[in-house]
Tab-separated table of C-alpha atoms in Angstrom:
chain	number	residue	atom	x	y	z
W	1	MET	CA	-28.869	20.358	9.038
W	2	LYS	CA	-31.110	22.231	7.277
W	3	LYS	CA	-34.456	22.912	9.172
W	4	GLY	CA	-37.074	20.312	7.251
W	5	TRP	CA	-34.340	17.327	6.120
W	6	PRO	CA	-35.889	14.483	7.697
W	7	ILE	CA	-33.959	11.893	9.254
W	8	LYS	CA	-35.368	8.763	8.341
W	9	PRO	CA	-34.097	4.911	9.382
W	10	LEU	CA	-32.450	2.975	6.345
W	11	GLN	CA	-34.685	0.395	6.540
W	12	SER	CA	-37.636	2.808	5.975
W	13	LEU	CA	-36.457	3.789	2.188
W	14	CYS	CA	-36.296	0.486	0.684
W	15	ASP	CA	-39.564	-1.186	-0.931
W	16	ASP	CA	-39.039	-4.402	1.382
W	17	PHE	CA	-36.166	-3.846	4.059
W	18	LYS	CA	-35.752	-7.497	4.923
W	19	GLN	CA	-35.250	-8.204	0.925
W	20	ASP	CA	-33.170	-5.192	0.786
W	21	ILE	CA	-30.888	-4.977	3.157
W	22	VAL	CA	-29.357	-8.654	3.859
W	23	ASP	CA	-26.255	-9.556	5.135
W	24	GLY	CA	-23.718	-12.686	3.898
W	25	PRO	CA	-24.294	-15.949	4.342
W	26	PHE	CA	-23.392	-18.130	7.734
W	27	GLY	CA	-20.139	-19.952	7.610
W	28	SER	CA	-21.853	-22.969	7.129
W	29	GLU	CA	-23.561	-21.386	3.715
W	30	LEU	CA	-20.245	-20.749	2.045
W	31	GLN	CA	-16.848	-22.156	2.712
W	32	ARG	CA	-13.140	-22.179	1.275
W	33	LYS	CA	-14.190	-25.293	-0.295
W	34	ASP	CA	-16.687	-23.502	-2.371
W	35	TYR	CA	-14.237	-21.415	-3.948
W	36	ILE	CA	-12.760	-21.452	-7.759
W	37	THR	CA	-10.855	-19.764	-9.825
W	38	GLU	CA	-13.966	-18.463	-12.677
W	39	GLY	CA	-17.604	-18.278	-12.058
W	40	VAL	CA	-19.953	-16.054	-10.219
W	41	PRO	CA	-17.419	-13.097	-8.076
W	42	VAL	CA	-17.482	-13.179	-4.321
W	43	LEU	CA	-17.043	-9.604	-2.410
W	44	LYS	CA	-15.133	-9.804	0.304
W	45	ILE	CA	-14.335	-7.242	3.493
W	46	GLN	CA	-11.037	-6.653	1.660
W	47	ASN	CA	-12.834	-6.237	-1.611
W	48	VAL	CA	-14.698	-2.926	-0.895
W	49	LYS	CA	-12.657	0.640	-0.045
W	50	PRO	CA	-14.597	4.235	0.500
W	51	PHE	CA	-16.730	4.137	-3.367
W	52	ALA	CA	-15.154	1.886	-5.218
W	53	ILE	CA	-14.835	-2.066	-5.352
W	54	GLU	CA	-11.808	-3.502	-6.026
W	55	LEU	CA	-11.697	-6.098	-7.890
W	56	LYS	CA	-7.954	-7.663	-6.841
W	57	ARG	CA	-7.762	-11.589	-5.516
W	58	MET	CA	-11.252	-12.219	-6.137
W	59	ASP	CA	-12.862	-15.753	-5.176
W	60	TYR	CA	-15.488	-17.296	-7.086
W	61	VAL	CA	-18.203	-19.485	-6.771
W	62	SER	CA	-20.457	-21.955	-9.267
W	63	ALA	CA	-23.460	-21.081	-11.192
W	64	ALA	CA	-25.248	-23.595	-8.885
W	65	LYS	CA	-23.715	-22.124	-5.519
W	66	PHE	CA	-25.192	-18.849	-6.638
W	67	GLN	CA	-28.368	-20.042	-6.717
W	68	GLU	CA	-27.792	-21.531	-3.399
W	69	LEU	CA	-27.022	-17.879	-1.838
W	70	ARG	CA	-29.277	-15.983	-4.149
W	71	ARG	CA	-30.829	-14.604	-1.236
W	72	HIS	CA	-27.630	-13.006	-0.015
W	73	SER	CA	-26.676	-11.482	-3.569
W	74	TYR	CA	-25.692	-8.314	-5.375
W	75	ARG	CA	-26.302	-6.802	-8.518
W	76	ARG	CA	-24.729	-3.873	-10.354
W	77	GLY	CA	-26.401	-0.678	-8.557
W	78	ASP	CA	-26.613	-2.064	-5.452
W	79	ILE	CA	-24.319	-0.498	-2.075
W	80	VAL	CA	-22.425	-3.168	-0.311
W	81	MET	CA	-21.145	-2.144	3.199
W	82	THR	CA	-18.813	-3.726	6.025
W	83	LYS	CA	-20.164	-4.517	9.276
W	84	LEU	CA	-16.786	-6.236	10.782
W	85	GLY	CA	-13.469	-4.871	11.419
W	86	ARG	CA	-11.911	-1.658	11.398
W	87	PRO	CA	-13.235	0.530	9.916
W	88	LEU	CA	-16.995	-0.059	9.710
W	89	GLY	CA	-19.096	0.786	7.815
W	90	VAL	CA	-17.064	1.633	4.571
W	91	SER	CA	-19.660	1.765	1.450
W	92	ALA	CA	-19.285	1.377	-2.231
W	93	ILE	CA	-21.636	1.504	-4.907
W	94	VAL	CA	-21.077	-2.090	-7.068
W	95	GLU	CA	-20.473	-0.672	-10.057
W	96	ASP	CA	-18.184	-3.169	-12.697
W	97	LEU	CA	-20.013	-6.293	-11.459
W	98	ASP	CA	-23.371	-7.641	-13.067
W	99	GLU	CA	-24.413	-9.841	-9.662
W	100	GLY	CA	-22.726	-12.270	-7.568
W	101	VAL	CA	-22.923	-13.212	-3.686
W	102	ILE	CA	-21.046	-10.996	-0.171
W	103	VAL	CA	-19.738	-12.790	2.584
W	104	ALA	CA	-21.063	-12.409	6.071
W	105	ASP	CA	-18.528	-9.775	6.948
W	106	LEU	CA	-21.031	-7.882	4.468
W	107	VAL	CA	-24.133	-5.752	3.785
W	108	ARG	CA	-25.933	-5.036	0.510
W	109	ILE	CA	-28.347	-2.548	0.311
W	110	ARG	CA	-30.827	-1.553	-2.172
W	111	ALA	CA	-32.897	1.706	-1.411
W	112	GLN	CA	-35.527	2.409	-3.846
W	113	GLN	CA	-36.595	5.664	-1.837
W	114	ILE	CA	-33.227	7.595	-2.202
W	115	ASN	CA	-30.600	8.562	-4.745
W	116	THR	CA	-28.221	5.978	-4.291
W	117	LYS	CA	-24.948	7.692	-4.879
W	118	TYR	CA	-26.090	10.267	-2.211
W	119	LEU	CA	-26.552	7.143	0.020
W	120	CYS	CA	-23.447	6.098	-0.307
W	121	TYR	CA	-21.940	9.371	0.419
W	122	HIS	CA	-24.039	9.473	3.812
W	123	LEU	CA	-23.112	6.117	4.566
W	124	ASN	CA	-19.471	7.336	4.346
W	125	SER	CA	-19.739	10.130	5.876
W	126	GLN	CA	-18.444	11.031	9.922
W	127	ARG	CA	-21.978	11.538	10.962
W	128	THR	CA	-22.973	8.032	10.201
W	129	ASN	CA	-19.637	6.902	10.823
W	130	ASP	CA	-19.814	7.965	14.586
W	131	PHE	CA	-23.602	6.395	14.910
W	132	ILE	CA	-22.134	3.030	13.400
W	133	ASN	CA	-19.299	3.455	16.292
W	134	SER	CA	-21.553	4.232	18.952
W	135	MET	CA	-23.401	0.609	18.530
W	136	GLN	CA	-20.594	-1.687	17.682
W	137	LYS	CA	-20.180	-4.548	19.817
W	138	GLY	CA	-16.315	-6.630	20.200
W	139	THR	CA	-12.815	-5.104	20.872
W	140	THR	CA	-10.440	-7.401	18.952
W	141	ARG	CA	-13.388	-7.838	15.593
W	142	PRO	CA	-15.301	-5.247	15.682
W	143	ARG	CA	-18.928	-5.381	14.611
W	144	VAL	CA	-22.586	-3.953	13.726
W	145	THR	CA	-25.293	-5.829	13.593
W	146	LEU	CA	-28.143	-5.952	10.641
W	147	SER	CA	-30.809	-4.300	13.196
W	148	VAL	CA	-28.218	-2.055	13.564
W	149	VAL	CA	-27.454	-1.149	9.885
W	150	ARG	CA	-31.253	-1.460	9.290
W	151	GLU	CA	-32.179	1.725	11.693
W	152	LEU	CA	-29.528	3.918	10.407
W	153	PRO	CA	-30.054	7.911	10.564
W	154	ILE	CA	-30.417	8.898	7.050
W	155	TYR	CA	-30.977	12.990	6.539
W	156	THR	CA	-33.393	12.454	3.619
W	157	PRO	CA	-33.642	16.287	1.878
W	158	PRO	CA	-35.933	16.455	-1.494
W	159	LEU	CA	-35.233	14.095	-4.326
W	160	ALA	CA	-34.007	17.692	-6.157
W	161	GLU	CA	-31.230	18.620	-3.000
W	162	GLN	CA	-29.693	15.052	-2.761
W	163	GLN	CA	-28.749	15.539	-6.546
W	164	ARG	CA	-27.329	19.406	-6.045
W	165	ILE	CA	-25.454	17.626	-3.589
W	166	VAL	CA	-24.048	14.304	-5.209
W	167	GLY	CA	-23.010	17.101	-7.917
W	168	LEU	CA	-20.963	19.281	-5.213
W	169	LEU	CA	-19.051	16.108	-4.310
W	170	ASP	CA	-18.588	14.400	-7.750
W	171	GLU	CA	-17.103	17.610	-8.417
W	172	ALA	CA	-15.007	17.950	-5.500
W	173	PHE	CA	-13.871	14.508	-5.436
W	174	GLU	CA	-12.441	14.208	-9.033
W	175	GLY	CA	-10.182	16.927	-7.939
W	176	LEU	CA	-9.048	15.451	-5.148
W	177	ALA	CA	-9.054	11.870	-7.159
W	178	THR	CA	-6.196	13.756	-9.448
W	179	ALA	CA	-4.170	14.912	-6.301
W	180	ASN	CA	-4.110	12.169	-4.514
W	181	ALA	CA	-3.084	10.353	-7.685
W	182	ASN	CA	-0.033	13.050	-8.240
W	183	ALA	CA	0.636	12.807	-4.456
W	184	GLU	CA	0.830	8.796	-4.536
W	185	LYS	CA	2.885	8.819	-7.679
W	186	ASN	CA	5.519	11.534	-6.229
W	187	LEU	CA	6.036	9.145	-3.239
W	188	GLN	CA	6.525	6.409	-5.183
W	189	ASN	CA	9.415	7.677	-7.611
W	190	ALA	CA	10.610	9.143	-4.430
W	191	ARG	CA	11.003	5.706	-3.237
W	192	ALA	CA	12.346	4.162	-6.637
W	193	LEU	CA	14.679	6.783	-7.036
W	194	PHE	CA	16.493	5.558	-3.769
W	195	GLU	CA	15.993	2.085	-4.996
W	196	SER	CA	17.921	2.564	-7.964
W	197	HIS	CA	20.556	4.842	-5.951
W	198	LEU	CA	20.744	1.704	-4.102
W	199	GLN	CA	21.100	-0.781	-6.954
W	200	SER	CA	23.946	1.182	-8.285
W	201	VAL	CA	25.850	1.144	-4.947
W	202	PHE	CA	26.084	-2.591	-5.039
W	203	THR	CA	26.577	-3.380	-8.520
W	204	GLN	CA	30.151	-1.136	-9.167
W	205	ARG	CA	31.656	-3.031	-6.731
W	206	GLY	CA	35.143	-1.561	-5.947
W	207	LYS	CA	38.872	-3.484	-5.869
W	208	GLY	CA	38.515	-5.361	-3.056
W	209	TRP	CA	35.480	-6.779	-2.325
W	210	LYS	CA	34.329	-10.041	-1.851
W	211	ARG	CA	31.577	-11.933	-1.577
W	212	LYS	CA	29.822	-13.847	1.596
W	213	PRO	CA	27.151	-15.537	2.145
W	214	LEU	CA	24.690	-13.539	4.872
W	215	GLY	CA	24.620	-16.298	7.115
W	216	SER	CA	27.892	-15.914	7.925
W	217	LEU	CA	27.624	-12.827	8.848
W	218	CYS	CA	24.557	-12.631	11.378
W	219	ASP	CA	22.332	-14.655	13.300
W	220	LEU	CA	18.883	-15.506	11.924
W	221	ILE	CA	15.369	-15.559	14.365
W	222	SER	CA	12.564	-17.166	12.928
W	223	GLY	CA	9.403	-15.705	14.130
W	224	GLN	CA	6.373	-17.677	15.635
W	225	HIS	CA	2.310	-17.434	15.578
W	226	ILE	CA	0.595	-16.453	18.550
W	227	ASP	CA	-2.819	-16.983	18.215
W	228	ALA	CA	-5.487	-14.215	18.112
W	229	LYS	CA	-6.948	-14.965	21.959
W	230	ASP	CA	-2.930	-14.331	23.153
W	231	TYR	CA	-2.943	-10.298	21.792
W	232	ASN	CA	-4.597	-7.514	21.965
W	233	THR	CA	-4.402	-3.739	20.080
W	234	GLU	CA	-4.753	-2.321	24.140
W	235	GLY	CA	-0.861	-2.369	24.446
W	236	LYS	CA	-0.873	-4.676	27.012
W	237	GLY	CA	2.239	-6.668	27.148
W	238	VAL	CA	4.906	-6.185	24.290
W	239	GLY	CA	4.832	-5.426	20.630
W	240	TYR	CA	4.097	-8.077	18.112
W	241	LEU	CA	4.230	-7.723	14.322
W	242	THR	CA	2.147	-9.858	12.191
W	243	GLY	CA	4.012	-9.132	8.853
W	244	PRO	CA	4.387	-6.725	6.423
W	245	SER	CA	1.182	-4.728	7.093
W	246	ASP	CA	2.553	-3.350	10.217
W	247	PHE	CA	5.618	-2.078	7.840
W	248	GLY	CA	6.288	2.450	7.631
W	249	PHE	CA	8.875	3.329	5.332
W	250	LEU	CA	12.073	1.887	7.134
W	251	ASN	CA	10.294	1.335	10.519
W	252	PRO	CA	7.872	-0.688	11.953
W	253	VAL	CA	4.625	0.752	13.709
W	254	ILE	CA	3.252	-1.398	16.604
W	255	THR	CA	-0.475	-1.995	16.766
W	256	LYS	CA	-0.312	-5.187	18.749
W	257	TRP	CA	0.823	-6.297	21.412
W	258	SER	CA	1.097	-9.603	23.619
W	259	GLU	CA	1.287	-10.716	27.487
W	260	HIS	CA	2.034	-13.980	26.095
W	261	PRO	CA	5.140	-13.511	23.650
W	262	LYS	CA	7.239	-16.193	21.754
W	263	ARG	CA	10.250	-15.536	19.745
W	264	MET	CA	11.427	-12.175	20.145
W	265	ALA	CA	13.117	-9.430	17.759
W	266	LYS	CA	15.465	-6.179	19.263
W	267	ARG	CA	16.776	-3.539	18.481
W	268	GLY	CA	18.272	-2.714	15.426
W	269	ASP	CA	17.461	-5.996	13.820
W	270	ILE	CA	16.135	-6.150	10.307
W	271	LEU	CA	12.543	-7.570	9.808
W	272	VAL	CA	12.477	-9.878	6.310
W	273	THR	CA	8.990	-11.132	5.452
W	274	VAL	CA	9.285	-14.670	4.594
W	275	LYS	CA	5.830	-15.565	4.004
W	276	GLY	CA	3.058	-14.845	2.434
W	277	SER	CA	2.387	-12.078	-1.014
W	278	GLY	CA	4.955	-9.643	0.465
W	279	VAL	CA	8.028	-11.963	0.792
W	280	GLY	CA	11.330	-10.193	0.042
W	281	LYS	CA	9.848	-6.636	2.170
W	282	ILE	CA	12.271	-5.521	5.161
W	283	ASN	CA	12.039	-2.965	7.921
W	284	LEU	CA	14.560	-1.808	10.646
W	285	LEU	CA	13.279	-2.544	14.137
W	286	ASP	CA	13.911	0.609	16.101
W	287	ALA	CA	12.156	-0.609	19.286
W	288	GLU	CA	13.651	-1.732	22.195
W	289	GLU	CA	12.038	-5.717	21.667
W	290	VAL	CA	9.019	-7.113	19.931
W	291	ALA	CA	7.191	-10.134	19.559
W	292	ILE	CA	7.558	-11.825	15.617
W	293	SER	CA	4.749	-13.961	13.800
W	294	ARG	CA	5.900	-16.633	11.610
W	295	GLN	CA	5.659	-14.533	9.079
W	296	LEU	CA	8.735	-12.696	9.701
W	297	MET	CA	12.310	-13.382	10.310
W	298	ALA	CA	14.846	-10.924	12.376
W	299	VAL	CA	18.101	-10.697	10.679
W	300	ARG	CA	20.840	-9.675	13.134
W	301	ALA	CA	24.115	-8.303	11.969
W	302	THR	CA	27.214	-10.207	13.466
W	303	ALA	CA	30.251	-9.465	11.747
W	304	ALA	CA	28.678	-6.440	9.505
W	305	ASP	CA	27.677	-3.398	9.768
W	306	VAL	CA	23.698	-3.352	10.232
W	307	ASN	CA	22.817	-0.514	8.277
W	308	TYR	CA	25.012	-1.799	5.328
W	309	LEU	CA	23.254	-4.839	5.556
W	310	TYR	CA	19.474	-3.139	5.855
W	311	ALA	CA	20.920	-1.210	1.774
W	312	PHE	CA	21.607	-4.437	0.925
W	313	LEU	CA	18.661	-6.347	1.522
W	314	SER	CA	16.684	-3.687	0.147
W	315	THR	CA	17.982	-4.536	-2.760
W	316	ASN	CA	16.770	-8.309	-2.837
W	317	PHE	CA	13.217	-8.310	-2.807
W	318	ASP	CA	12.584	-9.420	-7.096
W	319	TYR	CA	15.273	-12.000	-5.652
W	320	PHE	CA	13.116	-13.174	-2.607
W	321	GLN	CA	9.604	-12.961	-4.560
W	322	SER	CA	11.008	-15.282	-7.680
W	323	LEU	CA	11.759	-18.172	-5.069
W	324	SER	CA	8.729	-17.519	-3.718
W	325	LYS	CA	6.479	-18.345	-7.027
W	326	GLY	CA	4.644	-21.295	-7.140
W	327	ALA	CA	3.880	-22.252	-3.800
W	328	ALA	CA	0.276	-22.308	-2.767
W	329	ILE	CA	1.561	-19.795	0.412
W	330	PRO	CA	5.034	-17.982	-0.873
W	331	GLY	CA	7.313	-18.574	1.487
W	332	ILE	CA	11.230	-18.794	1.266
W	333	SER	CA	13.057	-20.792	3.748
W	334	ARG	CA	15.352	-19.816	6.625
W	335	GLU	CA	18.581	-21.169	3.777
W	336	ASP	CA	17.411	-18.680	1.053
W	337	VAL	CA	18.136	-16.239	3.927
W	338	LEU	CA	21.339	-17.590	5.090
W	339	ASP	CA	22.722	-18.892	1.375
W	340	LEU	CA	22.346	-15.592	0.123
W	341	MET	CA	25.474	-14.170	-1.101
W	342	CYS	CA	26.320	-10.524	-0.210
W	343	PRO	CA	29.105	-8.265	-1.660
W	344	MET	CA	31.311	-7.227	0.514
W	345	PRO	CA	33.547	-4.247	0.792
W	346	PRO	CA	36.831	-3.359	2.616
W	347	PRO	CA	35.708	-2.059	6.310
W	348	GLU	CA	36.642	1.686	5.285
W	349	GLU	CA	34.787	1.765	2.434
W	350	GLN	CA	31.477	0.115	3.556
W	351	GLN	CA	31.813	2.657	6.195
W	352	ALA	CA	31.950	5.411	3.310
W	353	ILE	CA	28.900	3.212	1.390
W	354	VAL	CA	26.588	4.296	4.538
W	355	LYS	CA	27.132	7.288	5.200
W	356	LEU	CA	25.971	7.779	1.499
W	357	ILE	CA	22.812	5.984	1.902
W	358	HIS	CA	22.082	7.304	5.506
W	359	ALA	CA	22.171	11.185	3.206
W	360	MET	CA	20.205	9.238	0.842
W	361	ALA	CA	17.754	7.703	2.751
W	362	GLU	CA	17.239	10.893	4.655
W	363	GLU	CA	16.069	13.245	1.713
W	364	THR	CA	14.141	10.092	0.713
W	365	GLN	CA	12.184	10.248	3.702
W	366	ARG	CA	12.008	14.517	3.719
W	367	LEU	CA	10.422	13.835	0.349
W	368	ALA	CA	7.762	10.790	1.560
W	369	ARG	CA	7.081	12.648	4.848
W	370	LEU	CA	6.120	15.911	2.442
W	371	TYR	CA	3.910	13.412	0.188
W	372	GLU	CA	1.950	11.976	3.280
W	373	ARG	CA	1.175	14.500	4.226
W	374	LYS	CA	-0.195	15.840	1.609
W	375	LEU	CA	-2.058	12.480	0.824
W	376	ALA	CA	-3.109	13.292	4.858
W	377	ALA	CA	-4.560	16.799	3.986
W	378	LEU	CA	-6.248	15.992	0.909
W	379	GLU	CA	-8.158	12.675	2.833
W	380	ALA	CA	-8.853	15.636	5.626
W	381	LEU	CA	-10.235	17.736	3.208
W	382	LYS	CA	-12.741	14.879	1.854
W	383	LYS	CA	-14.074	14.210	5.205
W	384	SER	CA	-14.753	17.687	5.783
W	385	LEU	CA	-16.384	17.940	2.351
W	386	LEU	CA	-18.863	14.784	3.644
W	387	HIS	CA	-19.086	16.908	7.390
W	388	GLN	CA	-20.276	19.733	5.778
W	389	ALA	CA	-22.769	18.407	3.147
W	390	PHE	CA	-24.479	16.393	5.929
W	391	THR	CA	-25.137	19.075	8.041
W	392	GLY	CA	-26.216	20.973	5.819
W	393	GLU	CA	-23.082	23.358	5.084
W	394	LEU	CA	-22.684	22.357	1.428
């Protein structure tokens, strides 16, 4: 850090830190029953992304409830930070909402003696992230206390230098955002092209094709819930997949394990999401054996090529989604899966289709890996720029 740049605790940059750096209400003050479909917006962890507030899946409270919780409120121009979960310390400026309340897992920051955008960049930097991680508590759900947030060390160069750094980072991040959007679009296009090829395989049926219920071609294993206390992130026990959040392009990524497994899937099973907003999403299990949650079912091929069934199920996302609409918690039943009619060609044609699908999948995966590396490089560049900014190298 450049000589002469003082380090100050975050609370010293506020007029009244007890009023300006606050966390959300206790659970008894704000409960699920208080949420309504319209009213004053509530910000939760899933709404806070680095540098941006995401306005999807918002909850609201009444004006009367908002008045009760005004001490935990935010307004346009405030910074909101996560203090629970992974990653910790994710921060964004509220730009598209006039006012609202935060939940207990967030902190609202209103610092008057520093450039707000400079502070937001600082809070998302590796320097701040390292400090927060050194002070965190808990393993299953890492967290930091409000007092830790108030004591965050902030480099405070003169205002003109803060503005210079913000200008440089704004320009760089704008270019990175454009490059990121292009890479994301290319990744989506590669996947869409693969899905289009799959659709054509099953719509252009040849002579000798028959339709059979999926239940006659497989066994179906329903997953079962494992309590949070019975799984871990330290690799103890067998892998545990909870839902499509664990899915990759083709195969799942195991991030949780359990020493108390219940329903098991094994290598070669097709994992189908049967509950939640991701109903119909699928993956192919490439691990020996894992436990699966009630959000998943495992299709185990018994009378058909598993790769053929995987390709067929890949084309039925919209169908499964249509079955799940209208429920409080979207979901499909075992019968919805087992009764699905699958077009089956003669065995030799089935093998030829599988070879074609393999070739298409390999090319799609090659493109996907290319664009994913591009996205990872862009993310690394953002972190590098932030590091340079707060070590005086920018």
